[in-house]
Short mmCIF file of C-alpha atoms and ligand atoms in Angstrom, two decimals:
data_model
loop_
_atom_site.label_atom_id
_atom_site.label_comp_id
_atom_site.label_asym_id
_atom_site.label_seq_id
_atom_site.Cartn_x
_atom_site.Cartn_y
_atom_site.Cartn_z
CA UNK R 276 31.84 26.32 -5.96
CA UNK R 277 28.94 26.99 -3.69
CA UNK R 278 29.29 24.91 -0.06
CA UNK R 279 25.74 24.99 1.66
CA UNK R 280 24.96 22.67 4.39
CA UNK R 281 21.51 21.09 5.14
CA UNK R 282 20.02 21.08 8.62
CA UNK R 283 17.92 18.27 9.08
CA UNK R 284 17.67 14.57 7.34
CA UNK R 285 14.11 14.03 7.53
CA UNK R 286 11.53 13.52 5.31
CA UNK R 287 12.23 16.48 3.31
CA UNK R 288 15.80 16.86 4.08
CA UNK R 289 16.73 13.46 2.68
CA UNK R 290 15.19 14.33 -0.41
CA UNK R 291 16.62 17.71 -0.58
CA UNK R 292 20.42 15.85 -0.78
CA UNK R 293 18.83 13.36 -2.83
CA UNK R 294 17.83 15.80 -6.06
CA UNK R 295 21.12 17.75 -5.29
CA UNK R 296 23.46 14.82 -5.74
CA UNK R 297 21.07 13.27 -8.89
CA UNK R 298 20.68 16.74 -10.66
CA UNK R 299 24.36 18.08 -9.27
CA UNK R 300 25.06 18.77 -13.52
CA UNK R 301 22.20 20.26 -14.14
CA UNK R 302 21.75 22.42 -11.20
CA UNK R 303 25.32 23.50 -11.75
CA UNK R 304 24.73 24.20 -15.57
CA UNK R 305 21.80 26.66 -14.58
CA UNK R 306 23.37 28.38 -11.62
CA UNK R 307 26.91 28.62 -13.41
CA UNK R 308 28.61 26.72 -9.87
CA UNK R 309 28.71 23.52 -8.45
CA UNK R 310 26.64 23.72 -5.25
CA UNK R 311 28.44 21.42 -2.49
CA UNK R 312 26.69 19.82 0.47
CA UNK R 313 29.28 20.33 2.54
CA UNK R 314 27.85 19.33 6.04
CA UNK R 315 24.17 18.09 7.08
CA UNK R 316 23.42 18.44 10.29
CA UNK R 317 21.49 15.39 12.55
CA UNK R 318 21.31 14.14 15.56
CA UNK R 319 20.84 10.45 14.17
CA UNK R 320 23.01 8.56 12.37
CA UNK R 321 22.86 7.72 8.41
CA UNK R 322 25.78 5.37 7.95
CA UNK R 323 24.37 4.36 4.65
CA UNK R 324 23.95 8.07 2.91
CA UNK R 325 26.71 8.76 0.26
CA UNK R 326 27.61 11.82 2.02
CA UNK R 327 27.55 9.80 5.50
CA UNK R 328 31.10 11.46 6.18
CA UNK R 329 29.84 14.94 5.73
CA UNK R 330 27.00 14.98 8.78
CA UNK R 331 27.32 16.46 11.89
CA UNK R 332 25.34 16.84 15.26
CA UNK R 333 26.92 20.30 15.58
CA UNK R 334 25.54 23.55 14.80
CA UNK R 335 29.25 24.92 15.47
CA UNK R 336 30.42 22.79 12.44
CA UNK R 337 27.98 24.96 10.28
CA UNK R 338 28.01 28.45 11.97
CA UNK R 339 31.81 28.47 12.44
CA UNK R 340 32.06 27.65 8.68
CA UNK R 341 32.73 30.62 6.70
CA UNK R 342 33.25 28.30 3.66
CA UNK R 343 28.96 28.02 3.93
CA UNK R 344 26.92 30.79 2.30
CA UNK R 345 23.53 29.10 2.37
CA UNK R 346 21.71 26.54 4.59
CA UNK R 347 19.13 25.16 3.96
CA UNK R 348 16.64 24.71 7.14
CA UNK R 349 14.35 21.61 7.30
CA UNK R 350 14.23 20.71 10.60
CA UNK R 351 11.10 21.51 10.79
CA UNK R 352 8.92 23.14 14.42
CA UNK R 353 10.32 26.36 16.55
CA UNK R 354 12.84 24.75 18.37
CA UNK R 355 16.13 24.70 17.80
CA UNK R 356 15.32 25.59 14.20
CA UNK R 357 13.95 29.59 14.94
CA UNK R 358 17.31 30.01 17.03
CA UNK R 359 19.65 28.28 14.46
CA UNK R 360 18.42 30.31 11.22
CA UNK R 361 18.94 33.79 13.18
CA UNK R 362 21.97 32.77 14.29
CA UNK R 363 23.00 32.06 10.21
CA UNK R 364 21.10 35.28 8.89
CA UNK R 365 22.90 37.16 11.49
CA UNK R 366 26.68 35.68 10.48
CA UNK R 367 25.74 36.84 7.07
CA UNK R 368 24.47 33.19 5.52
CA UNK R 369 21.12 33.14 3.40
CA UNK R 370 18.42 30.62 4.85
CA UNK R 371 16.32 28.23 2.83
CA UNK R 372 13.80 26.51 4.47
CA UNK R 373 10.27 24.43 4.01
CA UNK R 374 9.50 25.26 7.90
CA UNK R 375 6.14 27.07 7.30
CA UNK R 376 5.95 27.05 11.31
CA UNK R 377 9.30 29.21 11.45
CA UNK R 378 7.86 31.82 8.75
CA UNK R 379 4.21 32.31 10.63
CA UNK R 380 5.60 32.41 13.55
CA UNK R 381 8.87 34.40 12.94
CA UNK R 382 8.63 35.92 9.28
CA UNK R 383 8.79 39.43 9.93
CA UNK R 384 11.43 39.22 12.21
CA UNK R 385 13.92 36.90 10.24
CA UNK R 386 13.41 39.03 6.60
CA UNK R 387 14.15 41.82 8.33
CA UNK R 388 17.64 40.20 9.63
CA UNK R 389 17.94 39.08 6.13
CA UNK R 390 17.43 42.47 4.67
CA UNK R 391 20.34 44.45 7.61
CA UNK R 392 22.74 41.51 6.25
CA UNK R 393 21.87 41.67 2.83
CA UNK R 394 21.11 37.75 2.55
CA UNK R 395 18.40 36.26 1.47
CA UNK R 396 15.38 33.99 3.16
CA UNK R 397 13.36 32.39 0.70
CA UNK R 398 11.12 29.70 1.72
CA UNK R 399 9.15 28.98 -0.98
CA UNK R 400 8.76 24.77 -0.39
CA UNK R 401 6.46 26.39 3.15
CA UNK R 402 3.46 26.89 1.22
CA UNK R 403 2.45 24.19 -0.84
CA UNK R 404 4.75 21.48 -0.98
CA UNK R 405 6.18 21.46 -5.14
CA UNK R 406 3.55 24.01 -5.97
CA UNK R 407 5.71 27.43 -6.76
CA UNK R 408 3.08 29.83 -4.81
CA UNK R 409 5.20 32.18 -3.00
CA UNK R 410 7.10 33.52 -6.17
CA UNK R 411 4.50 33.91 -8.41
CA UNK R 412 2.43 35.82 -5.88
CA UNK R 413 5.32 37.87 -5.23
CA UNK R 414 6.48 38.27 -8.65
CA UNK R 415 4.05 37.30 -11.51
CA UNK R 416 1.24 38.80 -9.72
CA UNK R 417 3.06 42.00 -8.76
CA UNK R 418 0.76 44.29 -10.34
CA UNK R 419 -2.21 43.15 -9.04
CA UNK R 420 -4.43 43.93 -6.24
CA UNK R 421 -5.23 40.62 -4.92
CA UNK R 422 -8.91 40.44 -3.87
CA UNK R 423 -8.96 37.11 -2.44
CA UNK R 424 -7.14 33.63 -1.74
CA UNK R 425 -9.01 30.26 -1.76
CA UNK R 426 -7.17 27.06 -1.03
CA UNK R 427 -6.86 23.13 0.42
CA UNK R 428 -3.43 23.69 1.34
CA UNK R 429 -2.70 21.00 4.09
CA UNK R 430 -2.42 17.57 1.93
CA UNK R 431 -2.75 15.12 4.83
CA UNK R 432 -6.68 16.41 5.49
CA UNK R 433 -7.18 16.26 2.08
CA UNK R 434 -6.02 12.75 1.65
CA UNK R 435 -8.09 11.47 5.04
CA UNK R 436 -11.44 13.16 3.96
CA UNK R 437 -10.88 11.68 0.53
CA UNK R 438 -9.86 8.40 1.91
CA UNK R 439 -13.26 8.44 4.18
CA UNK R 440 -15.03 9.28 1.24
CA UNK R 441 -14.37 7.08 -1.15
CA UNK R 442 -12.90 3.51 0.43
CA UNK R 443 -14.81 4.28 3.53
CA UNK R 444 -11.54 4.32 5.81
CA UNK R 445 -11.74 5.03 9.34
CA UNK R 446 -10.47 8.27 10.31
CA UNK R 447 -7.20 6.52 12.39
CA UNK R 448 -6.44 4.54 9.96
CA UNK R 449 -6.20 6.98 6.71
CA UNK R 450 -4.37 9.57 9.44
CA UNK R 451 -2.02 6.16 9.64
CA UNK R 452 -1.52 6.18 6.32
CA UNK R 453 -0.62 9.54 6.02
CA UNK R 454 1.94 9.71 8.60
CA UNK R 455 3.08 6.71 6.96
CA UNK R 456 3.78 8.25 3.37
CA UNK R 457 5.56 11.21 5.39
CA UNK R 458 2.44 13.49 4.81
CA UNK R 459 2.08 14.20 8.15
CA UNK R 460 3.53 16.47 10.45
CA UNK R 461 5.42 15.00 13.55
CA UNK R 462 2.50 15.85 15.42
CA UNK R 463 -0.23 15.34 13.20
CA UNK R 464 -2.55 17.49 15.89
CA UNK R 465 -1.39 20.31 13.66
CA UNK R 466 -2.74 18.62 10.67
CA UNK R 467 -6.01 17.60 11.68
CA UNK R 468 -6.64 20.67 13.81
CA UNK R 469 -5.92 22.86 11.05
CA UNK R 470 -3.03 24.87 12.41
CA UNK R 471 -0.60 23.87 9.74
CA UNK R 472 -3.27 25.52 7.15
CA UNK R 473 -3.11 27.93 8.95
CA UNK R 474 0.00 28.54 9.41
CA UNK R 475 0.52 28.52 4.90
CA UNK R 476 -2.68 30.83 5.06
CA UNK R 477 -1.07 33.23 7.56
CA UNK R 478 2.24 33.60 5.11
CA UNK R 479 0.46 34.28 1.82
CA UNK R 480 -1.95 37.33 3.05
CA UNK R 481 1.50 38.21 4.90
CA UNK R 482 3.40 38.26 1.75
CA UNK R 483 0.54 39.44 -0.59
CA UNK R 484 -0.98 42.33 2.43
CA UNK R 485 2.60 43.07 3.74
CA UNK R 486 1.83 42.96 6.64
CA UNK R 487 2.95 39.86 9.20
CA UNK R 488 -0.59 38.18 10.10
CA UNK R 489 0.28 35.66 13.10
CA UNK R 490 -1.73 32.55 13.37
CA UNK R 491 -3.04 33.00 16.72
CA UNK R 492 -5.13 35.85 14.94
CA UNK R 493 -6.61 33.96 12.48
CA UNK R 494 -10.07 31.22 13.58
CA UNK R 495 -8.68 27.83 12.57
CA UNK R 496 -10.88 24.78 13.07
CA UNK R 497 -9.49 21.28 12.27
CA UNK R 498 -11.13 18.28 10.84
CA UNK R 499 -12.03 16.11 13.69
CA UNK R 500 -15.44 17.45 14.21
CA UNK R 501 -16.46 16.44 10.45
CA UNK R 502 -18.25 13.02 10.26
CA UNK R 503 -19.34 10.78 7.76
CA UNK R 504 -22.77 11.94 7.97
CA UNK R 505 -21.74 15.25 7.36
CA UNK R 506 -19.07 14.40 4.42
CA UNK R 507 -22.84 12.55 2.76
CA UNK R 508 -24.74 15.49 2.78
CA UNK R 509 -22.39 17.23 1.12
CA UNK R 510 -22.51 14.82 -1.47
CA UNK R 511 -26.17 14.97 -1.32
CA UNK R 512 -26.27 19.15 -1.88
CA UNK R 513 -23.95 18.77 -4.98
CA UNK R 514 -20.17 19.21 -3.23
CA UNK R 515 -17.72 17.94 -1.02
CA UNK R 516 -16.64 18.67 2.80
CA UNK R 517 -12.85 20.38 2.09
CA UNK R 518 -10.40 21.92 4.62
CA UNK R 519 -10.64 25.36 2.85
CA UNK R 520 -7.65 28.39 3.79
CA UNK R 521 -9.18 31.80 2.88
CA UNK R 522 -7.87 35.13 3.10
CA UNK R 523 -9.59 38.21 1.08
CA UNK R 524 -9.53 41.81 1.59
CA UNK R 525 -12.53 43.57 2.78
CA UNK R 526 -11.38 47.26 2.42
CA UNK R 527 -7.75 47.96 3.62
CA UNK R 528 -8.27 45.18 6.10
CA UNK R 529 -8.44 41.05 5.69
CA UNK R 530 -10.98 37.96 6.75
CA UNK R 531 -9.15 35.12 6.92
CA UNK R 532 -10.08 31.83 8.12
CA UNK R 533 -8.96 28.09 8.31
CA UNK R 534 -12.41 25.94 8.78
CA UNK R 535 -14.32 22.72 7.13
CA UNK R 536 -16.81 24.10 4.40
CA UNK R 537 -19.13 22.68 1.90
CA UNK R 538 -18.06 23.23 -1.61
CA UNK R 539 -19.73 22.72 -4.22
CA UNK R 540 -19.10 20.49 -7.22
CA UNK R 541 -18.96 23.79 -9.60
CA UNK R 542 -15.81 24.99 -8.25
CA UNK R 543 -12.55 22.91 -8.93
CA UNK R 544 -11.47 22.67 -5.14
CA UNK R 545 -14.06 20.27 -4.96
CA UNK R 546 -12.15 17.40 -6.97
CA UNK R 547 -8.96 17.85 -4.98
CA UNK R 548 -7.71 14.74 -4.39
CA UNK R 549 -5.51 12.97 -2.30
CA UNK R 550 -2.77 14.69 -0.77
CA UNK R 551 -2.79 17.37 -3.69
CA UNK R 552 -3.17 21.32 -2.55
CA UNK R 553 -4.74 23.79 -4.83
CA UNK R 554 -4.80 27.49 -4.81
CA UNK R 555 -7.53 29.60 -6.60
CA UNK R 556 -5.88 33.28 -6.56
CA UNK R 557 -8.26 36.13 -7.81
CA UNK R 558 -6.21 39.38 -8.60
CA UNK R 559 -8.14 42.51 -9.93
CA UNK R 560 -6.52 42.75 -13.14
CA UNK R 561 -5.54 38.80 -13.19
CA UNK R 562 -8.97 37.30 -12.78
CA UNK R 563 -8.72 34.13 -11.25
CA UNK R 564 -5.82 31.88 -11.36
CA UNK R 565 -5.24 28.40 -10.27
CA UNK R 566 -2.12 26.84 -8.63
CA UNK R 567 -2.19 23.24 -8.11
CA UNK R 568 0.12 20.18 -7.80
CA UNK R 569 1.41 17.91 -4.82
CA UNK R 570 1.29 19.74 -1.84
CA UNK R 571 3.38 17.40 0.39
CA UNK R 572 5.68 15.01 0.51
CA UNK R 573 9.64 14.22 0.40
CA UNK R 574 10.74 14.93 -3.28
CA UNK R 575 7.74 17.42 -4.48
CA UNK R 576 8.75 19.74 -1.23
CA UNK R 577 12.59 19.12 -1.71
CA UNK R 578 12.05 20.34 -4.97
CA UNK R 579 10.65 23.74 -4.14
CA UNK R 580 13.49 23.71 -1.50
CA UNK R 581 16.91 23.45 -3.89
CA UNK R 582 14.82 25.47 -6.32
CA UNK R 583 15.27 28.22 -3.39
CA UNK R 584 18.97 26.97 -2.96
CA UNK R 585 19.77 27.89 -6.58
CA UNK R 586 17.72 31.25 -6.33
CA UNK R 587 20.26 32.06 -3.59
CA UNK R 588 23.05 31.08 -5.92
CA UNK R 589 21.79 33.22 -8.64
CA UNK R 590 21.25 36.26 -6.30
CA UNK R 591 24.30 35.88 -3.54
CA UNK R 592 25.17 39.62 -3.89
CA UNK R 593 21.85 40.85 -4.39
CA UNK R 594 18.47 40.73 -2.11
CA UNK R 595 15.22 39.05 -3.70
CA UNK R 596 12.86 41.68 -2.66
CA UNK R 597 10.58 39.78 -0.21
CA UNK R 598 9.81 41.48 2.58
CA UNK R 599 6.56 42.52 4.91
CA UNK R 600 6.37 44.50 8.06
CA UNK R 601 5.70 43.44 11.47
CA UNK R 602 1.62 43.15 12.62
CA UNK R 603 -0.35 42.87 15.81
CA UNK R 604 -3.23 41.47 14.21
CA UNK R 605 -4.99 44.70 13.73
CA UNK R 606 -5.53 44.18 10.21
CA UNK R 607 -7.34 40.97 10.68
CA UNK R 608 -11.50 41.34 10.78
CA UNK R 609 -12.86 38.99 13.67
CA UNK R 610 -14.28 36.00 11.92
CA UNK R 611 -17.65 36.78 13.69
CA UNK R 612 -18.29 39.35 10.93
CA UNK R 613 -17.82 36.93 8.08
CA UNK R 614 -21.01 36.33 6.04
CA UNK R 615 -21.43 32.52 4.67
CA UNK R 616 -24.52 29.89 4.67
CA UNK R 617 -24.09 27.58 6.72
CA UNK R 618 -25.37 23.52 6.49
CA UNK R 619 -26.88 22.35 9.59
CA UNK R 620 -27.50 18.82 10.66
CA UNK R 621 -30.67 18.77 13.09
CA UNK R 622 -31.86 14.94 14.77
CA UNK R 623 -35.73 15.51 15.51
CA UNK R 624 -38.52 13.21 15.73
CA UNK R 625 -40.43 15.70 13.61
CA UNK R 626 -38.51 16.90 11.25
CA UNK R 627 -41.20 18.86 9.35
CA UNK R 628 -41.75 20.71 12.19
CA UNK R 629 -38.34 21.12 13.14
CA UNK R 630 -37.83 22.48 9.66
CA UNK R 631 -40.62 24.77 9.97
CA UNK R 632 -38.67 26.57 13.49
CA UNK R 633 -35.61 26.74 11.34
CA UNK R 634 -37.13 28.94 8.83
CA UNK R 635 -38.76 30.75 11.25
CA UNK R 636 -34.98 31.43 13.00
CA UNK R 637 -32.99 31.82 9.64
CA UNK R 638 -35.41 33.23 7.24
CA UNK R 639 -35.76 30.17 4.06
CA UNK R 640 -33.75 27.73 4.40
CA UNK R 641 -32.90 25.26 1.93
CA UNK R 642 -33.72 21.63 2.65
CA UNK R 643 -31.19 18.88 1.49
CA UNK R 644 -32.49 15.76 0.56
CA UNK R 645 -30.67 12.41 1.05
CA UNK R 646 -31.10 9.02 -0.11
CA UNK R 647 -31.88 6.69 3.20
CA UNK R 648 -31.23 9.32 5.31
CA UNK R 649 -32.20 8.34 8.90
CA UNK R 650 -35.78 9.17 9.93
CA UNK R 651 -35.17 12.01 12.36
CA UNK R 652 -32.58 13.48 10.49
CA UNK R 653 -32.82 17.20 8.93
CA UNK R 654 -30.21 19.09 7.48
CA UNK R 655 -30.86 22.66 5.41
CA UNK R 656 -29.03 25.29 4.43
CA UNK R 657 -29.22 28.29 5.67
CA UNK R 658 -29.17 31.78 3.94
CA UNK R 659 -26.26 34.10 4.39
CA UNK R 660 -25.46 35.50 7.78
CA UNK R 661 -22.75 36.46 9.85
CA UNK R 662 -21.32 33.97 12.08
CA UNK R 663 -22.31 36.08 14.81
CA UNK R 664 -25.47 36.30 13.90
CA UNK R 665 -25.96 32.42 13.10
CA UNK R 666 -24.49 31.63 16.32
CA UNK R 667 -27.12 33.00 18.38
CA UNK R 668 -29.82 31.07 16.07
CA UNK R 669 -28.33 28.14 16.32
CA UNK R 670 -28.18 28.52 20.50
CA UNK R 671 -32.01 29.41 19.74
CA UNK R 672 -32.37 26.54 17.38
CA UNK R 673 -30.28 24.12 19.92
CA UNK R 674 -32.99 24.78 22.71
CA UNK R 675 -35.89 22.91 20.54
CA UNK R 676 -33.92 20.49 18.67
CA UNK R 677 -31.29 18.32 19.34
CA UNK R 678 -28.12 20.03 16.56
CA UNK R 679 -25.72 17.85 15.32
CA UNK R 680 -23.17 19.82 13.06
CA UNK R 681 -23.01 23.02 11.29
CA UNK R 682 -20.60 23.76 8.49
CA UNK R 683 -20.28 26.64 6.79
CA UNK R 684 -20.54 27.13 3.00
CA UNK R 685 -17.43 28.35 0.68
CA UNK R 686 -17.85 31.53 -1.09
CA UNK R 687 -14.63 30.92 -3.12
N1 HSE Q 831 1.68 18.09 6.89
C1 HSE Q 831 1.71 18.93 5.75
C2 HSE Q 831 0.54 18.57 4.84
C3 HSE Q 831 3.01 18.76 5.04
O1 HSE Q 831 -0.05 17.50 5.05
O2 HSE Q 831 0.18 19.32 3.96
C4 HSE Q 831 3.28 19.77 3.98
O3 HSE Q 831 3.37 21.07 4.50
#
């Protein structure tokens, strides 16, 4: 018998016991052991779980416990959870955990713990809630070089700009919602803001460059800037507005970005819906492949979680080969070099002739055309730039019109 514990009873964590006690046959039929929960560790009270006896607000209990080999981490932030999975690799226990925080933040660090010990860290439920991502890059994908990485991989944005879109709720109240159906993170700031696609973004060029890329190296912008005029004239161009994670390699070095970006109706991120994530993974030898599913949520992200438990199981005397180095960001190109249109959203009272200085600034710009648009609106498209480049047009453009948004345009 296999005795792991669980730390945290969350969200995820309650649905983590949950398929362990429902599927406790099969899981043991395919792992050849029972797996035990044999303490879950909270600092509230869940008189009504059918393992209520076996919870503990304790680390001790767990640490102390030789009897564990694996835990299981979804507690979810830095703190206490960063100290508390050391402290396990270190005694010699293999870590699962969902906490894509604790892997951008601490990755490098913790595999290499893992790999002195000779336990394993998997954390495959971080990326993508039920959508198996980390293996397959890892694995199935070995033998590739892979060029670039497209994705909507934080499900609450996905399921607010959808919900604006099409039942015209307000921003608050499909973020509501969200938090609601346990989408959200505890502080959703990390949704909206794009750090938590970030965060997903920062692990998978980690894993597939091997080298640890550290979100405070990578441009992230959020949501909250996007408005409903904007999400329209995306419509209008032929797209949608999506929350789109991008890493690609540009030589032996990566661009990788978390922003808002037009895309258009031909490529399949477009139709992502609700809280659903989708990858689009190119590889040289590959060609493109597509990963998608539920990207959030208790039982999809529980899944991916015991699905690492049982990996442990089948590999407890033997390391899964995971593994990148440490980074300092070196290997990241600024995001002022990356080339993309870009829409922009202009108010003038002449818009013809605030079209006219905006080819004269960008070179030919495309115009896009909305039903009952406002009078002294204009937005266009520009041609490809880099940012750097478009953001001293725009200051030019700024000082004769009045500039309402600009949004770049996906090159998936
Ligand atoms: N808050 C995250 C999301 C949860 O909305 O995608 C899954 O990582």
């Amino acid at each position: 018998m296999i005795q792991i514990a669980v730390m945290g009873h969350g969200v995820v964590g309650s649905g983590v016991t949950e398929i362990l006690l429902k599927h406790a046959d099969k899981i043991a039929e395919k792992v050849n052991e029972e797996v035990c929960i044999k303490k879950v560790l909270d600092l509230r009270e869940f008189p009504d779980s059918p393992i209520a006896d076996r919870f503990t607000k304790d680390f001790n209990d767990i640490i102390s416990d030789d009897e564990i080999s694996i835990v299981v981490e979804v507690m979810g932030g830095l703190k206490p959870a960063y100290d508390f999975v050391k402290q396990c690799l270190e005694n010699g226990k293999s870590v699962v955990t969902s906490n894509k925080e604790l892997v951008a933040a601490k990755g490098a660090e913790l595999l290499k713990i893992a790999e002195e010990k000779n336990v394993n860290f998997l954390f495959e439920a971080s990326v993508g809630g039920a959508i198996p991502i980390i293996r397959p890059l890892h694995q199935c994908l070995a033998a590739n070089d892979i060029e670039k990485i497209n994705g909507i991989l934080n499900g609450t944005t996905n399921f607010i700009l959808n919900k604006m879109i099409n039942d015209n709720m307000s921003f608050e109240d499909a973020l509501d919602l969200a938090q609601d159906k346990g989408y959200a993170e505890r502080d959703p700031s990390a949704d909206i803001e794009g750090h938590d696609a970030c965060r997903k973004i920062c692990i998978l060029a980690s894993l597939v460059y091997g080298t640890h890329v550290y979100p405070d190296s990578v441009h992230t912008e959020g949501i909250t800037k996007v408005t409903l005029t904007d999400v329209e004239y995306a419509q209008a161009w032929g797209g949608a507005v999506k929350l789109i994670a991008s890493a690609r390699k540009n030589g032996d070095k990566q661009e990788i970005i978390v922003a808002p970006m037009f895309v258009s109706n031909d490529c399949q991120l477009s139709n992502v819906d609700g809280v659903y994530n989708e990858l689009l993974v190119r590889g040289d030898s590959s060609g493109s492949i597509g990963f998608y599913g539920r990207g959030a949520g208790k039982l999809p992200t529980a899944s991916a979680v015991v699905a690492d438990v049982m990996d442990c199981v089948l590999h407890k005397d033997k390391r899964r080969s995971i593994m990148w180095k440490d980074g300092n960001g070196e290997n990241v190109i600024p995001y002022e070099n990356y080339v993309n249109a870009m829409y922009v959203l202009v108010n003038a009272e002449d818009t013809s002739a605030a079209f006219a200085k905006a080819n004269e600034i960008f070179g030919e710009c495309e115009k896009i055309a909305m039903n009952g648009a406002a009078d002294n609106e204009l937005a266009f498209v520009t041609p490809e730039l880099a940012y750097s480049d478009f953001s001293a047009k725009y200051e030019k453009l700024a000082q004769v019109a009045d500039v309402k948004s600009a949004i770049r345009i996906a090159k998936i």
